[in-house]
CSV table of C-alpha atoms in Angstrom, one decimal:
chain,number,residue,atom,x,y,z
T,1,MET,CA,14.5,-119.3,-83.5
T,2,GLY,CA,17.9,-119.2,-83.6
T,3,PHE,CA,19.8,-118.4,-86.7
T,4,VAL,CA,23.9,-117.9,-87.0
T,5,GLY,CA,23.9,-114.4,-88.1
T,6,GLY,CA,27.3,-114.5,-90.5
T,7,VAL,CA,26.6,-117.3,-92.4
T,8,PHE,CA,23.2,-116.0,-94.1
T,9,GLY,CA,24.2,-112.2,-93.7
T,10,ILE,CA,22.2,-111.1,-90.7
T,11,GLY,CA,22.6,-107.9,-89.9
T,12,THR,CA,20.7,-104.4,-88.2
T,13,ARG,CA,21.5,-102.4,-91.7
T,14,THR,CA,18.3,-101.1,-93.6
T,15,ASP,CA,20.5,-99.2,-97.0
T,16,ARG,CA,21.6,-102.2,-98.8
T,17,ARG,CA,20.6,-102.4,-102.2
T,18,ALA,CA,18.9,-105.6,-102.2
T,19,ARG,CA,15.3,-107.6,-101.9
T,20,VAL,CA,14.8,-108.1,-98.5
T,21,CYS,CA,13.4,-110.9,-96.0
T,22,PRO,CA,10.1,-109.1,-93.2
T,23,VAL,CA,11.6,-108.6,-90.2
T,24,LEU,CA,11.6,-112.0,-88.3
T,25,ARG,CA,11.3,-111.1,-84.7
T,26,ALA,CA,13.4,-114.0,-83.1
T,27,SER,CA,14.2,-116.2,-79.6
T,28,GLY,CA,17.7,-116.5,-80.4
T,29,SER,CA,17.8,-119.6,-78.4
T,30,GLU,CA,14.5,-122.1,-77.8
T,31,ASN,CA,14.8,-121.1,-74.1
T,32,GLY,CA,14.1,-117.7,-75.5
T,33,ASP,CA,16.9,-116.2,-73.2
T,34,GLU,CA,18.0,-113.4,-75.9
T,35,SER,CA,16.5,-111.6,-78.0
T,36,VAL,CA,17.2,-109.7,-81.9
T,37,ASP,CA,15.7,-108.3,-84.4
T,38,SER,CA,16.9,-109.1,-88.0
T,39,ILE,CA,16.7,-108.4,-91.2
T,40,LEU,CA,17.5,-111.3,-93.4
T,41,MET,CA,18.5,-110.1,-96.7
T,42,ILE,CA,16.3,-112.6,-99.1
T,43,ASP,CA,19.6,-112.2,-102.0
T,44,GLU,CA,22.2,-113.9,-99.4
T,45,VAL,CA,19.9,-116.2,-98.5
T,46,VAL,CA,19.5,-117.7,-101.8
T,47,SER,CA,22.8,-118.1,-102.7
T,48,SER,CA,23.7,-119.7,-99.8
T,49,PHE,CA,20.8,-122.3,-99.7
T,50,LYS,CA,21.2,-122.6,-103.5
T,51,SER,CA,25.4,-123.9,-102.8
T,52,MET,CA,24.3,-126.2,-99.9
T,53,VAL,CA,21.5,-128.4,-101.4
T,54,GLU,CA,21.4,-131.2,-104.1
T,55,VAL,CA,19.8,-130.3,-106.5
T,56,ARG,CA,19.4,-133.4,-109.4
T,57,ASP,CA,16.4,-135.4,-111.6
T,58,ARG,CA,14.5,-137.3,-109.1
T,59,SER,CA,11.8,-140.2,-110.0
T,60,TYR,CA,8.9,-140.8,-108.2
T,61,MET,CA,6.7,-143.6,-109.0
T,62,LEU,CA,7.3,-144.0,-112.6
T,63,ARG,CA,7.5,-140.1,-113.2
T,64,MET,CA,10.7,-138.0,-113.5
T,65,TYR,CA,11.0,-134.5,-111.9
T,66,ARG,CA,13.4,-132.7,-112.5
T,67,ASN,CA,15.9,-130.6,-111.4
T,68,CYS,CA,14.6,-131.0,-107.5
T,69,PHE,CA,16.3,-131.3,-104.2
T,70,VAL,CA,14.0,-133.1,-101.0
T,71,GLY,CA,12.7,-131.2,-97.8
T,72,SER,CA,14.2,-133.5,-95.6
T,73,ASP,CA,17.3,-133.6,-97.2
T,74,ALA,CA,17.7,-129.9,-96.7
T,75,VAL,CA,16.6,-129.6,-93.2
T,76,ASP,CA,19.6,-132.4,-92.2
T,77,ILE,CA,21.8,-129.7,-94.1
T,78,LEU,CA,21.0,-126.7,-92.6
T,79,VAL,CA,21.3,-128.6,-89.0
T,80,LYS,CA,24.4,-130.4,-90.2
T,81,LYS,CA,26.0,-126.8,-91.0
T,82,GLY,CA,25.3,-125.2,-87.9
T,83,LEU,CA,23.3,-122.7,-89.8
T,84,VAL,CA,20.1,-123.1,-87.5
T,85,THR,CA,19.7,-124.6,-83.9
T,86,ASN,CA,17.3,-126.9,-84.5
T,87,ARG,CA,15.5,-128.5,-87.5
T,88,ARG,CA,11.7,-126.3,-86.6
T,89,ASP,CA,13.6,-123.5,-87.1
T,90,ALA,CA,15.3,-124.8,-90.6
T,91,VAL,CA,11.7,-125.5,-91.9
T,92,LYS,CA,10.6,-121.8,-90.7
T,93,LEU,CA,13.6,-120.8,-92.9
T,94,CYS,CA,13.1,-122.5,-95.8
T,95,GLN,CA,8.7,-122.1,-95.9
T,96,MET,CA,10.2,-118.4,-95.3
T,97,MET,CA,12.1,-118.7,-98.7
T,98,LEU,CA,9.0,-120.9,-100.5
T,99,SER,CA,6.7,-118.1,-99.4
T,100,GLU,CA,9.3,-115.7,-101.0
T,101,GLY,CA,8.9,-117.7,-104.5
T,102,VAL,CA,12.4,-118.6,-104.4
T,103,PHE,CA,10.8,-122.5,-104.8
T,104,HIS,CA,8.2,-124.2,-104.3
T,105,HIS,CA,7.0,-128.1,-103.7
T,106,VAL,CA,6.8,-129.7,-107.4
T,107,LEU,CA,3.4,-129.8,-107.8
T,108,ARG,CA,2.3,-127.0,-106.5
T,109,GLU,CA,0.7,-129.4,-103.7
T,110,HIS,CA,2.7,-128.9,-100.4
T,111,GLN,CA,4.1,-126.0,-98.1
T,112,PHE,CA,7.4,-126.5,-97.4
T,113,GLU,CA,7.7,-129.7,-95.0
T,114,ASP,CA,10.5,-132.1,-93.1
T,115,ALA,CA,9.5,-134.6,-95.7
T,116,LYS,CA,10.7,-136.5,-98.5
T,117,LEU,CA,8.9,-134.4,-100.7
T,118,PHE,CA,10.0,-132.4,-103.6
T,119,TYR,CA,11.1,-128.8,-104.7
T,120,GLN,CA,12.4,-127.0,-107.6
T,121,PHE,CA,14.1,-123.7,-107.5
T,122,THR,CA,11.5,-120.6,-109.6
T,123,GLU,CA,14.8,-119.3,-111.5
T,124,GLY,CA,16.1,-121.0,-114.6
T,125,HIS,CA,12.7,-123.9,-115.0
T,126,GLY,CA,11.2,-121.7,-116.9
T,127,GLU,CA,9.0,-119.5,-114.6
T,128,LYS,CA,7.7,-115.8,-115.1
T,129,LEU,CA,10.3,-112.8,-114.0
T,130,VAL,CA,9.3,-111.8,-110.6
T,131,ARG,CA,9.5,-108.1,-109.5
T,132,ARG,CA,9.4,-106.3,-106.2
T,133,GLY,CA,7.7,-109.3,-104.9
T,134,SER,CA,5.1,-110.5,-107.6
T,135,LYS,CA,5.6,-112.4,-110.8
T,136,VAL,CA,5.5,-109.3,-113.9
T,137,SER,CA,2.1,-109.2,-115.8
T,138,TRP,CA,0.9,-108.0,-119.2
T,139,SER,CA,-0.9,-105.3,-117.1
T,140,ASP,CA,2.9,-104.1,-115.9
T,141,PHE,CA,2.6,-103.1,-119.5
T,142,ILE,CA,-0.5,-102.8,-120.8
T,143,ARG,CA,-3.4,-100.5,-118.8
T,144,PRO,CA,-6.9,-102.4,-118.3
T,145,GLU,CA,-9.3,-101.0,-120.4
T,146,THR,CA,-12.4,-100.1,-118.2
T,147,LYS,CA,-15.9,-101.8,-119.1
T,148,LYS,CA,-17.3,-98.5,-120.4
T,149,ILE,CA,-16.8,-100.0,-124.3
T,150,ASP,CA,-15.7,-97.4,-126.8
T,151,ILE,CA,-18.5,-97.2,-130.1
T,152,SER,CA,-15.9,-98.7,-132.3
T,153,LEU,CA,-15.5,-101.8,-133.3
T,154,GLN,CA,-11.6,-101.5,-134.0
T,155,PRO,CA,-9.4,-103.9,-132.0
T,156,ALA,CA,-6.8,-100.8,-131.7
T,157,MET,CA,-4.5,-100.4,-129.1
T,158,PRO,CA,-6.8,-97.9,-126.0
T,159,GLU,CA,-5.1,-94.6,-126.0
T,160,SER,CA,-4.5,-94.7,-122.0
T,161,SER,CA,-2.4,-98.1,-122.7
T,162,GLU,CA,0.7,-96.2,-123.8
T,163,THR,CA,3.6,-98.3,-123.4
T,164,PRO,CA,5.3,-97.4,-119.8
T,165,GLU,CA,9.0,-96.2,-120.4
T,166,ILE,CA,10.8,-100.4,-119.6
T,167,THR,CA,12.8,-100.0,-116.4
T,168,PRO,CA,15.6,-102.1,-115.4
T,169,ASP,CA,13.4,-104.4,-114.0
T,170,LEU,CA,11.2,-104.5,-116.3
T,171,PRO,CA,12.4,-106.2,-119.6
T,172,GLN,CA,11.3,-105.5,-123.2
T,173,ILE,CA,8.6,-107.6,-124.5
T,174,ASP,CA,6.9,-108.4,-127.6
T,175,LEU,CA,3.7,-106.3,-127.4
T,176,ASN,CA,2.4,-107.7,-130.9
T,177,ILE,CA,1.1,-110.8,-129.2
T,178,SER,CA,-1.3,-108.7,-127.5
T,179,GLU,CA,-2.5,-106.7,-130.1
T,180,GLN,CA,-4.3,-109.8,-131.5
T,181,LEU,CA,-7.0,-109.6,-128.3
T,182,TYR,CA,-9.6,-106.8,-128.5
T,183,PRO,CA,-10.7,-105.3,-126.0
T,184,LEU,CA,-7.3,-105.7,-123.2
T,185,ASP,CA,-9.7,-105.5,-120.1
T,186,GLU,CA,-8.5,-107.7,-117.5
T,187,TYR,CA,-10.2,-110.5,-119.1
T,188,ASN,CA,-7.8,-110.8,-121.8
T,189,LEU,CA,-5.0,-109.7,-119.7
T,190,ARG,CA,-5.5,-112.4,-118.0
T,191,LEU,CA,-5.3,-115.1,-120.7
T,192,LEU,CA,-2.4,-113.4,-122.0
T,193,ASP,CA,-0.7,-113.4,-118.6
T,194,ASN,CA,-2.0,-118.2,-118.9
T,195,THR,CA,-1.2,-118.3,-123.0
T,196,HIS,CA,1.9,-116.4,-123.2
T,197,PRO,CA,3.6,-114.4,-119.7
T,198,SER,CA,5.4,-111.5,-120.5
T,199,ALA,CA,8.4,-112.0,-119.8
T,200,TRP,CA,8.5,-115.7,-119.5
T,201,GLN,CA,12.4,-117.3,-119.1
T,202,GLY,CA,12.3,-120.6,-120.9
T,203,PRO,CA,15.3,-123.3,-119.8
T,204,GLN,CA,18.7,-123.1,-120.1
T,205,ASN,CA,21.8,-125.5,-121.2
T,206,ARG,CA,19.2,-128.4,-121.3
T,207,GLN,CA,19.9,-132.6,-121.9
T,208,LYS,CA,18.9,-133.7,-124.8
T,209,TYR,CA,15.0,-133.9,-125.0
T,210,GLN,CA,13.1,-137.2,-125.6
T,211,MET,CA,10.2,-135.7,-127.1
T,212,LEU,CA,10.4,-131.9,-128.7
T,213,VAL,CA,7.0,-130.7,-129.3
T,214,ILE,CA,6.7,-127.4,-131.5
T,215,GLY,CA,3.0,-125.8,-131.5
T,216,GLY,CA,1.0,-125.3,-128.1
T,217,GLY,CA,-2.6,-125.9,-129.9
T,218,THR,CA,-4.7,-129.3,-128.4
T,219,GLY,CA,-2.4,-131.7,-130.0
T,220,GLY,CA,0.9,-129.9,-129.3
T,221,LEU,CA,-0.7,-129.9,-125.1
T,222,VAL,CA,-1.6,-133.1,-125.4
T,223,ALA,CA,1.2,-135.0,-126.6
T,224,ALA,CA,3.8,-133.2,-124.0
T,225,ALA,CA,1.4,-133.7,-121.2
T,226,GLY,CA,1.2,-137.0,-122.5
T,227,SER,CA,4.8,-137.8,-122.9
T,228,ALA,CA,5.5,-136.3,-119.3
T,229,GLY,CA,3.8,-138.4,-117.7
T,230,VAL,CA,5.1,-141.7,-119.0
T,231,GLY,CA,9.0,-139.7,-117.5
T,232,ALA,CA,10.0,-138.5,-121.2
T,233,ARG,CA,12.1,-135.5,-120.7
T,234,VAL,CA,9.8,-133.1,-123.2
T,235,ALA,CA,10.3,-129.6,-124.1
T,236,MET,CA,7.0,-127.5,-126.2
T,237,ILE,CA,7.9,-124.7,-128.1
T,238,GLU,CA,5.0,-121.2,-129.1
T,239,LYS,CA,5.4,-118.5,-130.7
T,240,ASN,CA,2.0,-117.3,-130.4
T,241,LEU,CA,-1.1,-118.4,-127.5
T,242,LEU,CA,-0.4,-121.4,-125.9
T,243,GLY,CA,-3.7,-123.7,-126.2
T,244,GLY,CA,-4.0,-123.0,-129.7
T,245,ASP,CA,-7.4,-122.3,-131.6
T,246,CYS,CA,-9.5,-124.5,-129.5
T,247,LEU,CA,-8.6,-122.2,-126.6
T,248,ASN,CA,-8.5,-118.7,-128.0
T,249,PHE,CA,-10.0,-118.7,-131.3
T,250,GLY,CA,-12.0,-121.7,-131.2
T,251,CYS,CA,-14.2,-124.6,-129.3
T,252,VAL,CA,-14.1,-122.3,-125.8
T,253,PRO,CA,-15.3,-119.1,-127.3
T,254,SER,CA,-17.6,-120.3,-129.7
T,255,LYS,CA,-19.3,-122.1,-127.6
T,256,ALA,CA,-19.5,-119.4,-125.5
T,257,LEU,CA,-21.4,-117.4,-127.9
T,258,ILE,CA,-23.2,-120.0,-129.3
T,259,SER,CA,-25.3,-121.2,-125.9
T,260,ALA,CA,-25.8,-117.2,-125.4
T,261,ALA,CA,-27.4,-117.2,-128.7
T,262,LYS,CA,-29.7,-120.4,-128.6
T,263,ARG,CA,-30.4,-119.0,-124.7
T,264,TYR,CA,-32.0,-115.9,-126.2
T,265,HIS,CA,-33.4,-117.7,-129.4
T,266,ALA,CA,-35.6,-120.2,-126.7
T,267,VAL,CA,-36.7,-117.0,-124.9
T,268,THR,CA,-37.6,-115.1,-127.9
T,269,ASN,CA,-38.9,-117.6,-130.5
T,270,ASP,CA,-39.6,-121.1,-129.1
T,271,GLN,CA,-43.7,-121.9,-129.8
T,272,SER,CA,-43.7,-124.2,-127.1
T,273,LEU,CA,-43.9,-121.9,-124.1
T,274,SER,CA,-46.8,-120.5,-126.0
T,275,GLU,CA,-48.7,-124.1,-125.7
T,276,PHE,CA,-47.7,-123.5,-121.2
T,277,GLY,CA,-49.0,-120.6,-121.8
T,278,ILE,CA,-46.4,-118.7,-121.3
T,279,SER,CA,-45.2,-115.2,-123.4
T,280,VAL,CA,-41.7,-113.1,-123.1
T,281,GLU,CA,-42.2,-109.7,-124.2
T,282,GLY,CA,-39.2,-106.9,-124.2
T,283,ALA,CA,-36.6,-109.4,-124.4
T,284,LYS,CA,-33.1,-107.9,-125.6
T,285,ILE,CA,-29.7,-108.9,-126.3
T,286,ASP,CA,-27.1,-107.3,-124.8
T,287,PHE,CA,-23.8,-107.8,-127.0
T,288,GLY,CA,-21.5,-106.6,-125.5
T,289,LYS,CA,-22.3,-108.1,-121.8
T,290,VAL,CA,-22.1,-111.3,-124.7
T,291,MET,CA,-18.3,-111.1,-125.5
T,292,GLU,CA,-17.1,-109.7,-122.3
T,293,ARG,CA,-18.7,-113.2,-120.5
T,294,LEU,CA,-16.6,-114.9,-123.3
T,295,ARG,CA,-13.5,-113.2,-122.4
T,296,ARG,CA,-14.4,-113.9,-119.2
T,297,LEU,CA,-14.8,-117.9,-120.0
T,298,ARG,CA,-12.3,-118.1,-122.0
T,299,ALA,CA,-9.4,-116.4,-119.0
T,300,ASP,CA,-11.1,-118.8,-116.4
T,301,ILE,CA,-9.9,-122.1,-118.4
T,302,SER,CA,-7.1,-121.0,-119.9
T,303,VAL,CA,-5.5,-121.4,-116.6
T,304,ASN,CA,-5.3,-125.7,-117.5
T,305,ASP,CA,-3.3,-124.6,-120.9
T,306,SER,CA,-1.0,-121.8,-118.7
T,307,ALA,CA,2.8,-122.1,-119.2
T,308,GLU,CA,3.4,-122.2,-115.7
T,309,ARG,CA,1.4,-125.0,-114.6
T,310,PHE,CA,2.6,-127.5,-118.0
T,311,ALA,CA,6.3,-126.0,-116.3
T,312,SER,CA,5.5,-126.7,-113.0
T,313,LYS,CA,2.9,-128.9,-112.4
T,314,LEU,CA,3.1,-131.0,-115.4
T,315,GLY,CA,7.2,-130.8,-116.3
T,316,VAL,CA,7.2,-129.7,-119.6
T,317,ASP,CA,10.4,-127.1,-120.2
T,318,VAL,CA,7.8,-124.7,-122.2
T,319,TYR,CA,9.5,-122.1,-124.7
T,320,LEU,CA,8.0,-119.0,-125.9
T,321,GLY,CA,9.4,-118.0,-128.7
T,322,GLU,CA,9.6,-118.9,-132.8
T,323,ALA,CA,10.9,-122.5,-133.6
T,324,LYS,CA,13.4,-123.5,-136.8
T,325,PHE,CA,15.0,-126.7,-137.3
T,326,ILE,CA,18.7,-126.4,-137.2
T,327,ASP,CA,18.7,-130.4,-138.9
T,328,LYS,CA,16.6,-133.9,-137.9
T,329,ASN,CA,17.6,-133.7,-134.2
T,330,THR,CA,18.1,-129.8,-133.1
T,331,VAL,CA,15.8,-126.8,-133.1
T,332,GLU,CA,16.7,-123.2,-132.3
T,333,VAL,CA,14.6,-121.4,-130.4
T,334,ASN,CA,15.1,-117.6,-128.6
T,335,GLY,CA,19.0,-117.9,-129.8
T,336,GLN,CA,19.3,-121.6,-128.2
T,337,LYS,CA,19.9,-125.1,-129.3
T,338,LEU,CA,18.0,-128.3,-128.7
T,339,THR,CA,18.2,-130.9,-129.6
T,340,PHE,CA,15.8,-134.6,-129.4
T,341,ALA,CA,15.4,-137.9,-130.2
T,342,LYS,CA,11.7,-137.1,-131.0
T,343,CYS,CA,9.5,-134.2,-132.8
T,344,THR,CA,5.7,-133.5,-132.7
T,345,ILE,CA,5.4,-131.1,-135.2
T,346,ALA,CA,1.9,-129.7,-134.2
T,347,THR,CA,1.3,-126.0,-135.6
T,348,GLY,CA,-2.4,-126.3,-136.2
T,349,GLY,CA,-3.7,-123.8,-139.0
T,350,SER,CA,-4.4,-120.4,-140.4
T,351,PRO,CA,-7.6,-119.2,-142.2
T,352,ARG,CA,-7.0,-118.8,-146.1
T,353,LEU,CA,-8.4,-116.0,-148.0
T,354,PRO,CA,-10.7,-116.7,-151.0
T,355,ASN,CA,-9.4,-115.3,-154.7
T,356,LEU,CA,-11.6,-112.0,-154.6
T,357,SER,CA,-10.4,-108.5,-155.4
T,358,GLY,CA,-10.2,-105.8,-152.5
T,359,ILE,CA,-10.3,-108.4,-149.8
T,360,LYS,CA,-6.7,-108.7,-149.4
T,361,GLU,CA,-5.7,-105.0,-149.0
T,362,LEU,CA,-9.1,-104.3,-146.6
T,363,PHE,CA,-8.3,-107.3,-144.5
T,364,GLU,CA,-4.8,-106.0,-143.4
T,365,ALA,CA,-6.4,-102.6,-143.4
T,366,TYR,CA,-8.6,-103.4,-140.6
T,367,HIS,CA,-6.2,-106.1,-138.7
T,368,ARG,CA,-3.5,-103.2,-138.8
T,369,LYS,CA,-6.2,-101.1,-136.8
T,370,GLU,CA,-6.4,-98.4,-139.7
T,371,PRO,CA,-9.9,-96.1,-138.7
T,372,GLU,CA,-11.4,-96.2,-141.6
T,373,ALA,CA,-11.0,-100.4,-142.0
T,374,PRO,CA,-14.0,-101.8,-142.5
T,375,THR,CA,-14.5,-104.7,-140.5
T,376,ILE,CA,-13.6,-108.3,-142.3
T,377,VAL,CA,-13.1,-111.1,-139.7
T,378,THR,CA,-11.5,-115.1,-139.4
T,379,ASN,CA,-12.5,-116.5,-137.0
T,380,GLU,CA,-9.0,-115.2,-135.1
T,381,SER,CA,-10.5,-111.9,-134.6
T,382,ILE,CA,-14.5,-112.5,-134.6
T,383,PHE,CA,-14.3,-112.7,-130.8
T,384,ASN,CA,-12.4,-109.1,-130.6
T,385,LEU,CA,-16.4,-108.2,-131.7
T,386,THR,CA,-17.6,-105.4,-128.9
T,387,GLU,CA,-20.8,-104.4,-131.2
T,388,LEU,CA,-23.8,-106.8,-133.1
T,389,PRO,CA,-23.5,-105.8,-137.0
T,390,LYS,CA,-26.5,-105.1,-138.6
T,391,ARG,CA,-25.4,-107.3,-142.1
T,392,PHE,CA,-22.7,-110.0,-141.2
T,393,ALA,CA,-21.8,-112.0,-144.5
T,394,VAL,CA,-20.2,-115.4,-144.9
T,395,ILE,CA,-17.7,-116.1,-147.3
T,396,GLY,CA,-17.7,-120.3,-146.5
T,397,ASN,CA,-20.1,-122.5,-145.6
T,398,GLY,CA,-18.4,-125.7,-143.0
T,399,ALA,CA,-18.6,-125.9,-139.3
T,400,VAL,CA,-17.1,-122.5,-138.1
T,401,GLY,CA,-18.7,-120.3,-141.0
T,402,MET,CA,-22.6,-122.0,-140.5
T,403,GLU,CA,-22.0,-122.3,-136.0
T,404,LEU,CA,-21.2,-118.5,-136.3
T,405,ALA,CA,-23.8,-117.6,-139.0
T,406,GLN,CA,-26.6,-119.1,-137.1
T,407,SER,CA,-25.9,-117.7,-133.9
T,408,MET,CA,-25.7,-114.1,-135.7
T,409,THR,CA,-28.7,-114.2,-137.0
T,410,ARG,CA,-29.6,-115.4,-133.5
T,411,PHE,CA,-28.6,-112.7,-132.2
T,412,GLY,CA,-30.5,-110.2,-134.4
T,413,SER,CA,-28.2,-109.9,-137.2
T,414,GLU,CA,-28.8,-110.4,-141.3
T,415,VAL,CA,-27.1,-112.8,-141.6
T,416,THR,CA,-26.0,-113.8,-145.9
T,417,VAL,CA,-24.0,-117.6,-146.1
T,418,PHE,CA,-22.3,-117.6,-149.6
T,419,GLY,CA,-20.8,-120.6,-151.3
T,420,ARG,CA,-19.9,-122.5,-154.7
T,421,SER,CA,-21.2,-126.1,-153.9
T,422,GLY,CA,-25.1,-125.9,-153.9
T,423,ARG,CA,-24.9,-127.1,-150.3
T,424,ILE,CA,-24.0,-126.5,-146.9
T,425,MET,CA,-21.6,-128.5,-144.8
T,426,GLY,CA,-19.9,-130.5,-148.0
T,427,LYS,CA,-18.0,-133.2,-145.5
T,428,GLU,CA,-21.5,-134.1,-144.0
T,429,ASP,CA,-24.1,-136.2,-144.9
T,430,VAL,CA,-26.6,-134.4,-147.6
T,431,ASP,CA,-29.8,-135.4,-145.7
T,432,THR,CA,-28.0,-134.0,-142.6
T,433,ALA,CA,-26.7,-130.4,-144.0
T,434,LYS,CA,-30.5,-130.5,-145.8
T,435,ILE,CA,-32.4,-130.7,-142.5
T,436,LEU,CA,-29.6,-128.1,-140.8
T,437,GLU,CA,-30.0,-125.5,-144.1
T,438,ASP,CA,-33.5,-125.8,-143.6
T,439,ARG,CA,-33.5,-124.9,-139.6
T,440,MET,CA,-31.1,-121.8,-140.6
T,441,THR,CA,-33.3,-120.6,-143.6
T,442,SER,CA,-36.5,-121.0,-141.3
T,443,GLU,CA,-34.7,-118.7,-138.1
T,444,GLY,CA,-33.9,-116.3,-141.1
T,445,THR,CA,-30.8,-117.1,-142.5
T,446,LYS,CA,-30.4,-116.3,-146.5
T,447,PHE,CA,-27.9,-118.2,-148.4
T,448,GLN,CA,-26.4,-118.2,-151.4
T,449,LEU,CA,-25.0,-121.2,-152.6
T,450,ASN,CA,-24.4,-120.9,-156.3
T,451,VAL,CA,-21.4,-118.5,-156.3
T,452,GLU,CA,-19.1,-119.2,-159.5
T,453,LYS,CA,-17.3,-116.4,-159.2
T,454,TYR,CA,-16.4,-114.0,-156.1
T,455,VAL,CA,-15.4,-110.5,-157.9
T,456,SER,CA,-14.7,-107.7,-155.9
T,457,LEU,CA,-15.4,-106.1,-152.5
T,458,LYS,CA,-14.7,-102.7,-151.5
T,459,LYS,CA,-16.0,-99.8,-149.1
T,460,THR,CA,-18.9,-97.6,-150.3
T,461,GLY,CA,-17.3,-94.6,-148.0
T,462,VAL,CA,-20.8,-95.4,-145.5
T,463,LYS,CA,-20.2,-96.0,-142.7
T,464,ASN,CA,-23.5,-97.3,-140.8
T,465,GLY,CA,-23.3,-96.8,-136.7
T,466,SER,CA,-19.2,-97.9,-135.9
T,467,PHE,CA,-19.1,-100.2,-139.3
T,468,VAL,CA,-17.5,-99.2,-142.7
T,469,GLU,CA,-19.9,-100.6,-144.8
T,470,MET,CA,-18.6,-102.6,-147.9
T,471,GLU,CA,-19.7,-104.0,-151.5
T,472,LEU,CA,-19.6,-107.4,-152.6
T,473,GLU,CA,-19.7,-108.4,-156.2
T,474,VAL,CA,-20.5,-111.7,-157.2
T,475,VAL,CA,-21.0,-113.2,-160.4
T,476,LEU,CA,-23.7,-116.4,-160.0
T,477,LYS,CA,-23.9,-119.8,-162.0
T,478,GLY,CA,-25.8,-118.8,-165.1
T,479,GLY,CA,-23.9,-115.2,-165.4
T,480,GLU,CA,-26.0,-113.3,-163.2
T,481,PRO,CA,-24.1,-110.7,-161.2
T,482,LYS,CA,-25.5,-109.5,-157.8
T,483,THR,CA,-24.1,-106.9,-155.2
T,484,PHE,CA,-24.1,-107.2,-151.6
T,485,VAL,CA,-24.0,-104.2,-148.8
T,486,ILE,CA,-22.9,-105.9,-145.9
T,487,ASP,CA,-21.3,-103.9,-142.6
T,488,THR,CA,-19.0,-107.1,-141.5
T,489,LEU,CA,-18.1,-109.9,-143.8
T,490,LEU,CA,-16.9,-113.2,-142.4
T,491,ILE,CA,-13.9,-115.5,-144.0
T,492,ALA,CA,-14.6,-119.1,-143.0
T,493,ALA,CA,-12.9,-120.6,-146.6
T,494,GLY,CA,-10.8,-123.8,-145.1
T,495,ARG,CA,-7.5,-123.4,-143.9
T,496,THR,CA,-3.5,-123.3,-144.5
T,497,PRO,CA,-1.1,-125.0,-142.6
T,498,ASN,CA,1.1,-123.2,-140.4
T,499,VAL,CA,5.3,-124.1,-141.9
T,500,SER,CA,6.2,-121.3,-142.6
T,501,GLY,CA,9.9,-120.4,-141.5
T,502,LEU,CA,10.5,-124.3,-140.0
T,503,ASP,CA,13.0,-124.7,-142.0
T,504,LEU,CA,11.1,-128.5,-142.4
T,505,GLU,CA,13.4,-128.8,-145.6
T,506,LYS,CA,16.5,-129.3,-143.2
T,507,ALA,CA,14.9,-131.8,-141.4
T,508,GLY,CA,14.3,-133.6,-143.9
T,509,VAL,CA,10.4,-133.3,-143.6
T,510,LYS,CA,7.5,-133.3,-146.6
T,511,TYR,CA,5.0,-131.4,-146.3
T,512,ASN,CA,2.5,-129.5,-148.9
T,513,ARG,CA,1.3,-125.6,-148.0
T,514,LYS,CA,-2.4,-126.0,-149.1
T,515,GLU,CA,-3.7,-129.4,-147.0
């Protein structure tokens, strides 16, 4: 393989402080009449290559691919400049750079070819940083937990996962993003790598966007992908985890939990089995493994909502940070101002705490991971549990509360659901809701649906295994006070929109914090 040594810095020095490609054993000409061991300094190769190829936006079949070059054009210029002796060697050189992660096919579907295919440079396109030849991962900052799970339910950072000293090639990241997930095992770290990659680099100095999407949940992902699919220049901003509630705290994990509960219930309670002469004895639930499977499935699915897929395959500029409006056509994120023609605000909502004395302090203590804090969860933290609570209470009788209440009952918890309206599923047909309530009652779920007032929530000072016991005091309609002793409380009493910090007033957007 014949390369002109002076241009790409070929030499025999190995003490240079630069990232190098593997040694190329080449026959200086196609006839093989000379042989040389050379080391290509990849930084110099990339710098020279970038200065030669034409990088610009290109379209194919009504779709726009931004900042790319054409494979055959790159081969043409390498040969024309005399930097390689023939097209075959040019392809080998370009394939080497592609393998090193310097650039990639726009859809990640091809190796380098001498053809009319589009390729994009990794740097500046919204990619994970590269460190020692591999992409920076959350595992560079947090040591994955082993499968041995501590008896405590508190989602604290593992003691063995102290933040390492940050070296120059390992940039600072926001570890608070990782603290909302527990345990930090291989599955949750993989989820983080997909939905909020450590040290993600957003594009710089982009032109005006035709569509800017704030929020990377279900609505935002669909808006961004759909707009990019018809050729729009699109940016998407997400400050937390891509995939939003559906992937991380809703549809995906809840259905994994429901599926396991349904199967366990079918084995242990299905009377129809006896009609066939089948009896099942000794079945038991391993809740830790149920939750491990949940985390694995969620991590597997997360690649579909990943920053890398949207940036590299769908052509969306992905920014991970907090968006603030400057005016009706400008947003600031990570110190960079982005201008747009149209904007979709898809920031979703968050769980709302009920008016109950003591709940705010205890809820915040649990999420600060204080060791003696009781377990108070929402849909955003219930999937961190690794142990089944004995007494499980739910405030809220909508879809979220009901599906989780039924699952926990089927796993074996003593479940009580609290509400004010006298019925469950207030937005659904009355007869349908009654059928569901009767079914859940027959399975063992208890209901207190005539609460007039939630009075207080406090710790008792007693520990039930790894759970800190609580007393929930309510007043039922008619004035009857009643106290319930519980181990875990799920709050599923409505949502509030995520509008804080957006400075919507500067964009002239009207909103209501309660709806």
